[in-house]
Amino acid sequence: MIREVAERIDFSFVREEVADKYGARGNVGIDPEVILKLMFLLFWDDVRSERELMRILAERLDYLWFIGYGLDDGIPDHSVLSKARARWGAEVFESMFLRSVGQCVEAGLVSSELLHMDGSLIEANASKDSVLKSDPEMIERLRGVYGSQEAKLEGCKSDSGKRKLVNSTLISPTDPDAPCVRKKTGGESKPRYKAHRAVDDAHGVVTATMTSPGDGEENAKMLGLVHEHAANVGTLPESAVADSQYGTAENYRDLTALGVETHMSPHAGRKRHRKVFGAERFEYDAAGDSYICPQGERLYPRSPDKIRMSIEYAVRKGTCQECPLRPECTNAKTGRTVQRRWGQDLIDEGIKESSTKNAKRSRDRRKWRMEGSFAQSANLHGFKRSRWRRLWRQRIQDHIICAIENIKILISKSGKRSNEGLGASFGRFSRTLPRNTPVERAYRLRGFIWALSCGY
Ligand code: SF4
């Protein structure tokens, strides 16, 4: 298959992209195209390490042919790869991923009907024995020190210290960007990252990817992934499919407002611990801005909660005292309350959509389409283990692996019809929709209007 990659994918775009990272004087370095191809091979065959790749390179005629080296050419030192990463930054690899998406779009492999989303934990390249435990202030200081040390050593910015940790008493000095988290199924708490992916249903093309520290909330990435998909593919998906973690009020509201059908399961928190009537038993009277309870009593708005972006509706004092439905309706001494979020109509519409037959069918498809994408990356390309340290390097890893997934689909599904076009266009693709898109602007404007209506 490496022959097909060489014939149909043009890696030469990288020369132009990194031209400004090299000086005009000094020794002639290794060709950036060769370096990119070597990093591609590292994940393509899940070679154990960069040293191992350089060790076997001279014996692998297919690898030599792929990178354009002859039998007598000297093998580069493994350190050229780490130096190139530090010099180029993560953008070049993101560009490689975007080009792979663009080619899949051009080849008609992306339908944008169903977009599956999920996140997966990745074990950081740091032993759990390296983890230090201390008070939050000390951990915060250590993160700052490690961040500035790295910036000095590698001449690039660190992500450390910019965000609040969920577990603020643990840190791994080996990789301070990777917080200690447990899997959902339990087990040990270890330094981990999280990869978030959006996969198009038609052929499994990865259309958007994000990488976060392991404690990053998956549901908070959903809108970002949809937006990235729209920017990379040129159109919003018709439906967004995800598990119950993504079924939050914010996601239902925002996606419905964008006109995207919400095929997520409702969040587990909505069903759990429910010992009283749900809010759906209360009818909202828009004209009177009040709720009517099953007993016909009215609940009136109190002052808004700006943090939760909601308004609490409550009955008048003493109304619930003698009500026969009280045991099923409320445990509160002061009577029943109902929360109404801003954009509640959109949230209700989104929840209604998520319980349709179509939504259930989409969730069934998600099980094999989404999980299949992660499983293939894990089994063939070393996706579940960080090869390098720090968040920005993990982003590089995820972009390379996602690009490989797309290139494989491109080769296997597009046949010979676009044989020439693919190779030729790989280097020319630019995002179909630039970042400052109408979708993005509409989304920002809508958020602004909401914020105004919330009284911010
Ligand atoms: S307990 Fe109060 S809010 Fe609930 S049904 Fe009775 S009167 Fe209505």
Tab-separated table of C-alpha atoms and ligand atoms in Angstrom:
chain	number	residue	atom	x	y	z
A	1	MET	CA	0.000	0.000	0.000
A	2	ILE	CA	2.997	2.295	0.544
A	3	ARG	CA	3.434	2.329	-3.248
A	4	GLU	CA	-0.098	3.688	-3.656
A	5	VAL	CA	0.576	6.365	-1.037
A	6	ALA	CA	3.722	7.398	-2.900
A	7	GLU	CA	1.931	7.432	-6.253
A	8	ARG	CA	-1.120	9.336	-5.119
A	9	ILE	CA	-0.085	11.598	-2.257
A	10	ASP	CA	2.226	14.516	-2.783
A	11	PHE	CA	4.083	15.499	0.396
A	12	SER	CA	6.038	18.285	-1.274
A	13	PHE	CA	3.643	20.967	0.033
A	14	VAL	CA	5.670	20.918	3.252
A	15	ARG	CA	8.695	22.559	1.582
A	16	GLU	CA	6.728	25.732	0.966
A	17	GLU	CA	5.032	25.653	4.385
A	18	VAL	CA	8.278	25.456	6.359
A	19	ALA	CA	10.463	27.548	4.050
A	20	ASP	CA	10.369	30.506	6.464
A	21	LYS	CA	11.561	28.314	9.368
A	22	TYR	CA	15.016	27.838	7.837
A	23	GLY	CA	17.811	30.348	7.353
A	24	ALA	CA	19.465	31.096	4.006
A	25	ARG	CA	22.979	30.336	5.294
A	26	GLY	CA	24.572	27.340	6.978
A	27	ASN	CA	24.573	23.625	6.170
A	28	VAL	CA	22.017	22.240	3.783
A	29	GLY	CA	19.553	20.352	5.965
A	30	ILE	CA	17.527	17.213	5.285
A	31	ASP	CA	14.728	17.812	2.778
A	32	PRO	CA	11.506	18.648	4.747
A	33	GLU	CA	9.572	16.304	2.461
A	34	VAL	CA	11.822	13.430	3.550
A	35	ILE	CA	11.328	14.352	7.223
A	36	LEU	CA	7.544	14.469	6.829
A	37	LYS	CA	7.556	11.111	5.054
A	38	LEU	CA	9.658	9.607	7.854
A	39	MET	CA	7.181	10.841	10.473
A	40	PHE	CA	4.376	9.450	8.323
A	41	LEU	CA	6.100	6.024	8.240
A	42	LEU	CA	6.587	6.117	12.002
A	43	PHE	CA	2.805	5.940	12.494
A	44	TRP	CA	1.866	4.177	9.264
A	45	ASP	CA	3.605	0.997	10.432
A	46	ASP	CA	3.580	1.919	14.143
A	47	VAL	CA	7.382	1.649	14.319
A	48	ARG	CA	8.416	1.473	17.975
A	49	SER	CA	10.662	4.535	18.063
A	50	GLU	CA	12.496	7.033	15.874
A	51	ARG	CA	15.811	5.302	16.590
A	52	GLU	CA	14.255	2.014	15.483
A	53	LEU	CA	12.939	3.643	12.297
A	54	MET	CA	16.417	4.914	11.405
A	55	ARG	CA	17.923	1.531	12.295
A	56	ILE	CA	15.639	-0.398	9.940
A	57	LEU	CA	15.568	2.258	7.225
A	58	ALA	CA	18.687	0.984	5.454
A	59	GLU	CA	17.226	-2.545	5.338
A	60	ARG	CA	13.778	-1.505	4.125
A	61	LEU	CA	13.980	-0.951	0.398
A	62	ASP	CA	10.310	0.089	0.314
A	63	TYR	CA	10.963	2.846	2.884
A	64	LEU	CA	14.062	4.038	0.985
A	65	TRP	CA	12.106	4.110	-2.259
A	66	PHE	CA	9.252	5.975	-0.530
A	67	ILE	CA	11.501	8.741	0.786
A	68	GLY	CA	13.452	8.916	-2.464
A	69	TYR	CA	16.774	7.632	-1.097
A	70	GLY	CA	19.176	5.326	-2.890
A	71	LEU	CA	21.118	2.436	-1.354
A	72	ASP	CA	24.218	4.586	-1.006
A	73	ASP	CA	22.561	7.608	0.567
A	74	GLY	CA	23.419	8.284	4.196
A	75	ILE	CA	20.663	7.626	6.730
A	76	PRO	CA	19.770	10.764	8.730
A	77	ASP	CA	20.208	10.810	12.485
A	78	HIS	CA	17.023	10.182	14.449
A	79	SER	CA	17.373	13.608	16.082
A	80	VAL	CA	16.390	15.376	12.827
A	81	LEU	CA	12.791	14.378	13.494
A	82	SER	CA	12.563	15.910	16.980
A	83	LYS	CA	14.411	19.033	15.780
A	84	ALA	CA	11.996	19.389	12.855
A	85	ARG	CA	8.971	19.120	15.158
A	86	ALA	CA	10.319	21.853	17.410
A	87	ARG	CA	11.205	24.025	14.409
A	88	TRP	CA	7.993	23.517	12.429
A	89	GLY	CA	5.452	23.488	15.263
A	90	ALA	CA	2.091	21.685	15.119
A	91	GLU	CA	0.576	23.760	12.285
A	92	VAL	CA	2.323	21.845	9.488
A	93	PHE	CA	0.798	18.583	10.682
A	94	GLU	CA	-2.626	20.155	11.069
A	95	SER	CA	-2.245	21.354	7.501
A	96	MET	CA	-1.409	17.797	6.424
A	97	PHE	CA	-4.587	16.565	8.111
A	98	LEU	CA	-6.695	19.325	6.532
A	99	ARG	CA	-5.333	18.475	3.110
A	100	SER	CA	-6.309	14.835	3.610
A	101	VAL	CA	-9.868	15.949	4.511
A	102	GLY	CA	-9.950	18.235	1.479
A	103	GLN	CA	-8.958	15.392	-0.831
A	104	CYS	CA	-11.643	13.144	0.626
A	105	VAL	CA	-14.193	15.902	0.013
A	106	GLU	CA	-12.984	16.343	-3.561
A	107	ALA	CA	-13.224	12.576	-4.107
A	108	GLY	CA	-16.865	12.597	-2.910
A	109	LEU	CA	-16.161	10.533	0.207
A	110	VAL	CA	-17.797	12.947	2.671
A	111	SER	CA	-21.598	13.226	2.714
A	112	SER	CA	-22.056	15.439	5.811
A	113	GLU	CA	-25.356	13.678	6.592
A	114	LEU	CA	-24.402	12.052	9.888
A	115	LEU	CA	-21.441	13.244	11.917
A	116	HIS	CA	-20.332	10.911	14.726
A	117	MET	CA	-18.383	12.360	17.649
A	118	ASP	CA	-16.528	10.820	20.555
A	119	GLY	CA	-13.397	11.148	22.686
A	120	SER	CA	-10.798	8.583	23.705
A	121	LEU	CA	-8.181	8.612	26.465
A	122	ILE	CA	-4.539	8.237	25.478
A	123	GLU	CA	-1.817	7.129	27.881
A	124	ALA	CA	0.832	9.829	28.181
A	125	ASN	CA	4.500	8.983	27.774
A	126	ALA	CA	5.004	9.233	31.541
A	127	SER	CA	5.031	6.535	34.181
A	128	LYS	CA	2.500	6.720	36.993
A	129	ASP	CA	5.503	6.321	39.329
A	130	SER	CA	6.657	9.762	38.202
A	131	VAL	CA	3.535	11.394	39.662
A	132	LEU	CA	4.104	13.745	42.601
A	133	LYS	CA	1.464	14.572	45.174
A	134	SER	CA	1.393	17.942	46.921
A	135	ASP	CA	-0.912	20.841	47.806
A	136	PRO	CA	-2.548	22.749	44.907
A	137	GLU	CA	-0.311	25.866	45.313
A	138	MET	CA	2.892	23.813	45.028
A	139	ILE	CA	1.516	21.898	42.025
A	140	GLU	CA	0.614	25.182	40.335
A	141	ARG	CA	4.123	26.546	40.914
A	142	LEU	CA	5.724	23.357	39.588
A	143	ARG	CA	3.628	23.569	36.429
A	144	GLY	CA	4.790	27.131	35.883
A	145	VAL	CA	8.463	26.137	36.375
A	146	TYR	CA	8.233	23.153	34.035
A	147	GLY	CA	6.463	25.294	31.435
A	148	SER	CA	9.132	28.013	31.437
A	149	GLN	CA	11.932	25.412	31.430
A	150	GLU	CA	10.509	23.820	28.315
A	151	ALA	CA	10.052	27.178	26.628
A	152	LYS	CA	13.763	27.925	27.232
A	153	LEU	CA	14.988	24.501	26.134
A	154	GLU	CA	12.878	24.120	23.027
A	155	GLY	CA	12.114	27.678	22.081
A	156	CYS	CA	8.391	27.005	21.917
A	157	LYS	CA	5.428	27.866	24.071
A	158	SER	CA	4.102	25.402	26.635
A	159	ASP	CA	0.422	24.887	27.413
A	160	SER	CA	1.199	24.372	31.116
A	161	GLY	CA	-0.215	26.775	33.627
A	162	LYS	CA	-2.944	28.170	31.364
A	163	ARG	CA	-5.749	26.003	32.632
A	164	LYS	CA	-7.192	24.845	35.917
A	165	LEU	CA	-6.647	21.170	36.663
A	166	VAL	CA	-9.505	18.927	37.772
A	167	ASN	CA	-7.053	17.010	39.957
A	168	SER	CA	-4.968	19.866	41.353
A	169	THR	CA	-2.891	17.825	43.822
A	170	LEU	CA	-1.075	15.545	41.352
A	171	ILE	CA	1.513	16.285	38.684
A	172	SER	CA	3.878	14.227	36.588
A	173	PRO	CA	7.162	16.149	36.115
A	174	THR	CA	7.849	13.887	33.129
A	175	ASP	CA	4.842	15.310	31.294
A	176	PRO	CA	3.161	18.088	33.286
A	177	ASP	CA	0.578	18.701	30.527
A	178	ALA	CA	-1.002	15.289	31.120
A	179	PRO	CA	-3.257	15.292	34.197
A	180	CYS	CA	-3.867	12.084	36.145
A	181	VAL	CA	-7.280	10.679	35.263
A	182	ARG	CA	-9.082	7.363	35.491
A	183	LYS	CA	-10.935	5.592	32.697
A	184	LYS	CA	-14.737	5.570	32.912
A	185	THR	CA	-14.525	1.871	33.667
A	186	GLY	CA	-12.261	2.550	36.682
A	187	GLY	CA	-8.687	1.334	37.120
A	188	GLU	CA	-5.629	3.354	38.000
A	189	SER	CA	-5.335	7.107	37.748
A	190	LYS	CA	-2.527	7.807	35.213
A	191	PRO	CA	-1.221	10.777	33.198
A	192	ARG	CA	-3.442	10.891	30.129
A	193	TYR	CA	-4.535	12.981	27.160
A	194	LYS	CA	-7.832	12.877	25.319
A	195	ALA	CA	-8.363	12.808	21.570
A	196	HIS	CA	-11.709	14.081	20.264
A	197	ARG	CA	-12.842	13.101	16.775
A	198	ALA	CA	-15.629	13.802	14.341
A	199	VAL	CA	-16.156	11.037	11.795
A	200	ASP	CA	-18.367	11.347	8.725
A	201	ASP	CA	-20.772	8.444	8.413
A	202	ALA	CA	-20.490	7.847	4.660
A	203	HIS	CA	-17.002	6.298	4.578
A	204	GLY	CA	-15.527	6.971	8.021
A	205	VAL	CA	-13.452	10.015	7.018
A	206	VAL	CA	-12.158	11.906	10.078
A	207	THR	CA	-13.259	15.457	9.345
A	208	ALA	CA	-12.238	17.154	12.604
A	209	THR	CA	-9.973	16.357	15.519
A	210	MET	CA	-9.014	18.069	18.771
A	211	THR	CA	-6.610	17.074	21.510
A	212	SER	CA	-7.019	18.073	25.136
A	213	PRO	CA	-5.578	17.094	28.515
A	214	GLY	CA	-7.198	13.886	29.806
A	215	ASP	CA	-9.567	15.718	32.152
A	216	GLY	CA	-11.087	17.785	29.312
A	217	GLU	CA	-14.881	17.439	29.190
A	218	GLU	CA	-16.021	15.693	26.035
A	219	ASN	CA	-19.372	17.453	25.796
A	220	ALA	CA	-17.678	20.876	25.748
A	221	LYS	CA	-15.843	19.910	22.532
A	222	MET	CA	-18.947	19.002	20.560
A	223	LEU	CA	-19.764	22.389	19.116
A	224	GLY	CA	-16.078	22.990	18.350
A	225	LEU	CA	-15.929	19.720	16.397
A	226	VAL	CA	-19.096	20.586	14.448
A	227	HIS	CA	-17.656	23.980	13.658
A	228	GLU	CA	-14.317	22.466	12.573
A	229	HIS	CA	-16.173	19.981	10.393
A	230	ALA	CA	-18.067	22.848	8.721
A	231	ALA	CA	-14.839	24.780	8.176
A	232	ASN	CA	-12.967	21.761	6.770
A	233	VAL	CA	-15.748	20.320	4.635
A	234	GLY	CA	-17.610	23.472	3.647
A	235	THR	CA	-21.008	22.584	5.085
A	236	LEU	CA	-22.623	21.838	8.425
A	237	PRO	CA	-23.630	18.225	9.119
A	238	GLU	CA	-27.340	17.397	8.884
A	239	SER	CA	-27.246	15.415	12.146
A	240	ALA	CA	-24.803	15.161	15.045
A	241	VAL	CA	-24.514	11.741	16.711
A	242	ALA	CA	-22.918	11.063	20.094
A	243	ASP	CA	-23.411	9.189	23.348
A	244	SER	CA	-25.178	10.454	26.470
A	245	GLN	CA	-22.112	12.416	27.663
A	246	TYR	CA	-22.799	14.903	24.875
A	247	GLY	CA	-26.523	15.217	25.612
A	248	THR	CA	-26.249	18.459	27.584
A	249	ALA	CA	-28.684	21.368	27.448
A	250	GLU	CA	-25.995	23.591	25.863
A	251	ASN	CA	-25.346	21.105	23.051
A	252	TYR	CA	-29.050	20.600	22.358
A	253	ARG	CA	-29.625	24.354	22.275
A	254	ASP	CA	-26.601	25.311	20.190
A	255	LEU	CA	-26.922	22.544	17.611
A	256	THR	CA	-30.671	23.046	17.176
A	257	ALA	CA	-30.055	26.767	16.705
A	258	LEU	CA	-27.551	25.919	13.957
A	259	GLY	CA	-30.146	23.710	12.257
A	260	VAL	CA	-28.265	20.470	13.053
A	261	GLU	CA	-30.436	17.514	14.126
A	262	THR	CA	-29.440	16.292	17.574
A	263	HIS	CA	-29.081	12.506	17.684
A	264	MET	CA	-27.363	12.294	21.089
A	265	SER	CA	-28.781	10.283	23.989
A	266	PRO	CA	-30.035	12.586	26.756
A	267	HIS	CA	-27.418	13.140	29.450
A	268	ALA	CA	-27.436	10.476	32.182
A	269	GLY	CA	-27.829	13.215	34.788
A	270	ARG	CA	-31.309	13.955	33.438
A	271	LYS	CA	-32.634	10.507	34.282
A	272	ARG	CA	-30.560	9.636	37.351
A	273	HIS	CA	-31.797	10.382	40.866
A	274	ARG	CA	-35.153	11.527	39.561
A	275	LYS	CA	-37.548	10.877	42.419
A	276	VAL	CA	-40.003	13.641	41.541
A	277	PHE	CA	-41.893	14.745	38.411
A	278	GLY	CA	-39.665	15.964	35.621
A	279	ALA	CA	-40.053	19.490	34.262
A	280	GLU	CA	-41.880	18.024	31.248
A	281	ARG	CA	-44.991	17.613	33.458
A	282	PHE	CA	-45.150	21.406	33.796
A	283	GLU	CA	-46.655	23.388	30.934
A	284	TYR	CA	-44.988	26.651	30.005
A	285	ASP	CA	-47.308	29.609	29.394
A	286	ALA	CA	-45.295	31.978	27.219
A	287	ALA	CA	-47.900	34.778	27.350
A	288	GLY	CA	-47.849	34.884	31.145
A	289	ASP	CA	-44.170	33.822	31.482
A	290	SER	CA	-45.064	31.165	34.022
A	291	TYR	CA	-45.352	27.381	34.353
A	292	ILE	CA	-48.590	25.565	35.164
A	293	CYS	CA	-48.123	22.513	37.391
A	294	PRO	CA	-50.178	19.247	37.169
A	295	GLN	CA	-52.512	20.652	39.821
A	296	GLY	CA	-53.125	23.823	37.801
A	297	GLU	CA	-51.078	26.105	40.076
A	298	ARG	CA	-48.748	28.692	38.538
A	299	LEU	CA	-44.990	28.939	39.058
A	300	TYR	CA	-43.569	32.468	38.579
A	301	PRO	CA	-40.012	33.535	37.638
A	302	ARG	CA	-37.451	34.556	40.246
A	303	SER	CA	-34.217	36.453	39.544
A	304	PRO	CA	-32.015	34.894	36.821
A	305	ASP	CA	-28.974	32.748	37.592
A	306	LYS	CA	-26.265	34.161	35.321
A	307	ILE	CA	-23.820	31.349	36.028
A	308	ARG	CA	-26.213	28.569	35.051
A	309	MET	CA	-27.868	30.800	32.437
A	310	SER	CA	-31.313	29.930	33.708
A	311	ILE	CA	-34.317	31.318	35.582
A	312	GLU	CA	-35.930	29.502	38.482
A	313	TYR	CA	-39.743	29.387	38.535
A	314	ALA	CA	-41.433	28.813	41.903
A	315	VAL	CA	-44.950	28.536	43.314
A	316	ARG	CA	-46.262	31.149	45.721
A	317	LYS	CA	-45.451	30.454	49.353
A	318	GLY	CA	-47.666	27.791	50.935
A	319	THR	CA	-49.242	26.596	47.636
A	320	CYS	CA	-47.766	23.105	47.828
A	321	GLN	CA	-48.500	22.496	51.546
A	322	GLU	CA	-51.875	20.821	51.070
A	323	CYS	CA	-51.350	19.401	47.573
A	324	PRO	CA	-52.096	15.636	47.248
A	325	LEU	CA	-49.331	15.319	44.578
A	326	ARG	CA	-46.680	16.781	46.837
A	327	PRO	CA	-44.874	13.456	47.665
A	328	GLU	CA	-44.338	12.841	43.926
A	329	CYS	CA	-43.635	16.489	43.086
A	330	THR	CA	-41.201	17.921	45.630
A	331	ASN	CA	-39.244	17.306	48.837
A	332	ALA	CA	-38.529	21.008	49.400
A	333	LYS	CA	-40.200	22.715	52.360
A	334	THR	CA	-40.787	25.903	50.389
A	335	GLY	CA	-42.474	24.128	47.461
A	336	ARG	CA	-41.645	23.042	43.922
A	337	THR	CA	-39.342	24.934	41.581
A	338	VAL	CA	-38.594	24.447	37.867
A	339	GLN	CA	-35.491	25.662	36.022
A	340	ARG	CA	-35.890	27.293	32.617
A	341	ARG	CA	-32.704	27.831	30.655
A	342	TRP	CA	-32.204	30.449	28.053
A	343	GLY	CA	-33.086	28.912	24.723
A	344	GLN	CA	-35.316	26.342	26.465
A	345	ASP	CA	-37.520	25.987	23.353
A	346	LEU	CA	-34.465	24.947	21.355
A	347	ILE	CA	-33.372	22.552	24.120
A	348	ASP	CA	-36.834	20.922	24.169
A	349	GLU	CA	-36.798	20.641	20.393
A	350	GLY	CA	-33.337	19.038	20.515
A	351	ILE	CA	-34.355	16.525	23.187
A	352	LYS	CA	-37.489	15.624	21.214
A	353	GLU	CA	-35.364	15.025	18.115
A	354	SER	CA	-32.984	12.773	20.075
A	355	SER	CA	-35.767	10.316	20.904
A	356	THR	CA	-36.928	9.770	17.300
A	357	LYS	CA	-36.388	6.476	15.460
A	358	ASN	CA	-33.891	8.162	13.167
A	359	ALA	CA	-31.816	9.257	16.145
A	360	LYS	CA	-31.787	5.737	17.584
A	361	ARG	CA	-30.753	4.329	14.209
A	362	SER	CA	-27.950	6.891	14.022
A	363	ARG	CA	-26.713	5.898	17.484
A	364	ASP	CA	-26.648	2.246	16.375
A	365	ARG	CA	-24.502	3.205	13.390
A	366	ARG	CA	-22.234	5.224	15.652
A	367	LYS	CA	-21.289	2.117	17.633
A	368	TRP	CA	-19.365	0.566	14.764
A	369	ARG	CA	-18.481	3.647	12.708
A	370	MET	CA	-16.983	5.722	15.525
A	371	GLU	CA	-15.572	2.895	17.607
A	372	GLY	CA	-14.219	1.299	14.423
A	373	SER	CA	-12.287	4.466	13.627
A	374	PHE	CA	-10.691	4.551	17.085
A	375	ALA	CA	-10.037	0.783	17.067
A	376	GLN	CA	-8.251	0.891	13.714
A	377	SER	CA	-6.068	3.784	14.869
A	378	ALA	CA	-5.282	1.995	18.130
A	379	ASN	CA	-4.534	-1.413	16.608
A	380	LEU	CA	-2.528	-0.289	13.579
A	381	HIS	CA	-1.083	3.144	14.308
A	382	GLY	CA	-0.300	3.360	18.036
A	383	PHE	CA	-3.114	5.799	18.768
A	384	LYS	CA	-3.624	4.862	22.429
A	385	ARG	CA	-0.064	5.621	23.532
A	386	SER	CA	1.628	8.999	23.407
A	387	ARG	CA	4.841	8.711	21.476
A	388	TRP	CA	6.155	12.060	22.707
A	389	ARG	CA	5.627	14.391	25.666
A	390	ARG	CA	3.652	17.642	26.065
A	391	LEU	CA	0.272	18.578	24.659
A	392	TRP	CA	1.476	20.268	21.455
A	393	ARG	CA	3.361	17.114	20.467
A	394	GLN	CA	0.309	14.992	21.221
A	395	ARG	CA	-1.618	17.229	18.825
A	396	ILE	CA	0.959	16.440	16.143
A	397	GLN	CA	0.513	12.710	16.780
A	398	ASP	CA	-3.277	12.928	16.507
A	399	HIS	CA	-3.146	14.942	13.309
A	400	ILE	CA	-0.737	12.488	11.655
A	401	ILE	CA	-2.826	9.449	12.663
A	402	CYS	CA	-6.078	11.070	11.475
A	403	ALA	CA	-4.414	12.023	8.169
A	404	ILE	CA	-3.294	8.383	7.761
A	405	GLU	CA	-6.856	7.169	8.389
A	406	ASN	CA	-8.138	9.506	5.696
A	407	ILE	CA	-5.413	8.603	3.198
A	408	LYS	CA	-6.221	4.909	3.639
A	409	ILE	CA	-9.913	5.579	2.964
A	410	LEU	CA	-8.983	7.753	-0.002
A	411	ILE	CA	-6.884	4.988	-1.551
A	412	SER	CA	-9.287	2.142	-0.839
A	413	LYS	CA	-12.558	3.882	-1.758
A	414	SER	CA	-11.794	6.295	-4.555
A	415	GLY	CA	-10.463	3.697	-7.022
A	416	LYS	CA	-8.394	4.632	-10.020
A	417	ARG	CA	-10.668	7.352	-11.353
A	418	SER	CA	-8.923	10.160	-9.561
A	419	ASN	CA	-5.454	8.651	-9.553
A	420	GLU	CA	-3.750	11.671	-11.036
A	421	GLY	CA	-5.917	14.289	-9.453
A	422	LEU	CA	-5.330	13.112	-5.924
A	423	GLY	CA	-1.586	13.235	-6.090
A	424	ALA	CA	-1.622	16.533	-7.855
A	425	SER	CA	-4.134	18.235	-5.611
A	426	PHE	CA	-2.814	17.082	-2.246
A	427	GLY	CA	-0.347	19.887	-2.176
A	428	ARG	CA	-2.805	22.508	-3.353
A	429	PHE	CA	-5.807	22.010	-1.125
A	430	SER	CA	-6.741	24.859	1.116
A	431	ARG	CA	-9.668	24.843	3.548
A	432	THR	CA	-12.910	24.942	1.565
A	433	LEU	CA	-14.280	27.356	4.119
A	434	PRO	CA	-11.848	29.725	5.826
A	435	ARG	CA	-11.913	29.996	9.617
A	436	ASN	CA	-13.857	33.254	9.605
A	437	THR	CA	-16.852	31.567	8.001
A	438	PRO	CA	-20.502	32.675	7.793
A	439	VAL	CA	-21.251	29.706	10.078
A	440	GLU	CA	-18.753	30.897	12.642
A	441	ARG	CA	-19.960	34.505	12.413
A	442	ALA	CA	-23.613	33.425	12.738
A	443	TYR	CA	-22.711	31.324	15.752
A	444	ARG	CA	-20.875	34.168	17.443
A	445	LEU	CA	-23.726	36.602	16.720
A	446	ARG	CA	-26.238	34.163	18.176
A	447	GLY	CA	-24.125	33.743	21.308
A	448	PHE	CA	-23.942	37.512	21.586
A	449	ILE	CA	-27.744	37.843	21.320
A	450	TRP	CA	-28.196	35.170	23.991
A	451	ALA	CA	-25.732	36.913	26.238
A	452	LEU	CA	-27.712	40.156	25.823
A	453	SER	CA	-30.990	38.394	26.572
A	454	CYS	CA	-29.364	36.933	29.676
A	455	GLY	CA	-28.593	40.419	30.877
A	456	TYR	CA	-24.785	40.137	30.615
B	1	SF4	S1	-46.755	20.089	44.835
B	1	SF4	FE1	-47.046	22.160	44.246
B	1	SF4	S2	-46.177	22.355	42.225
B	1	SF4	FE2	-46.433	20.185	42.678
B	1	SF4	S3	-48.394	19.667	41.780
B	1	SF4	FE3	-48.761	20.172	43.877
B	1	SF4	S4	-49.212	22.363	43.861
B	1	SF4	FE4	-48.313	21.855	41.923
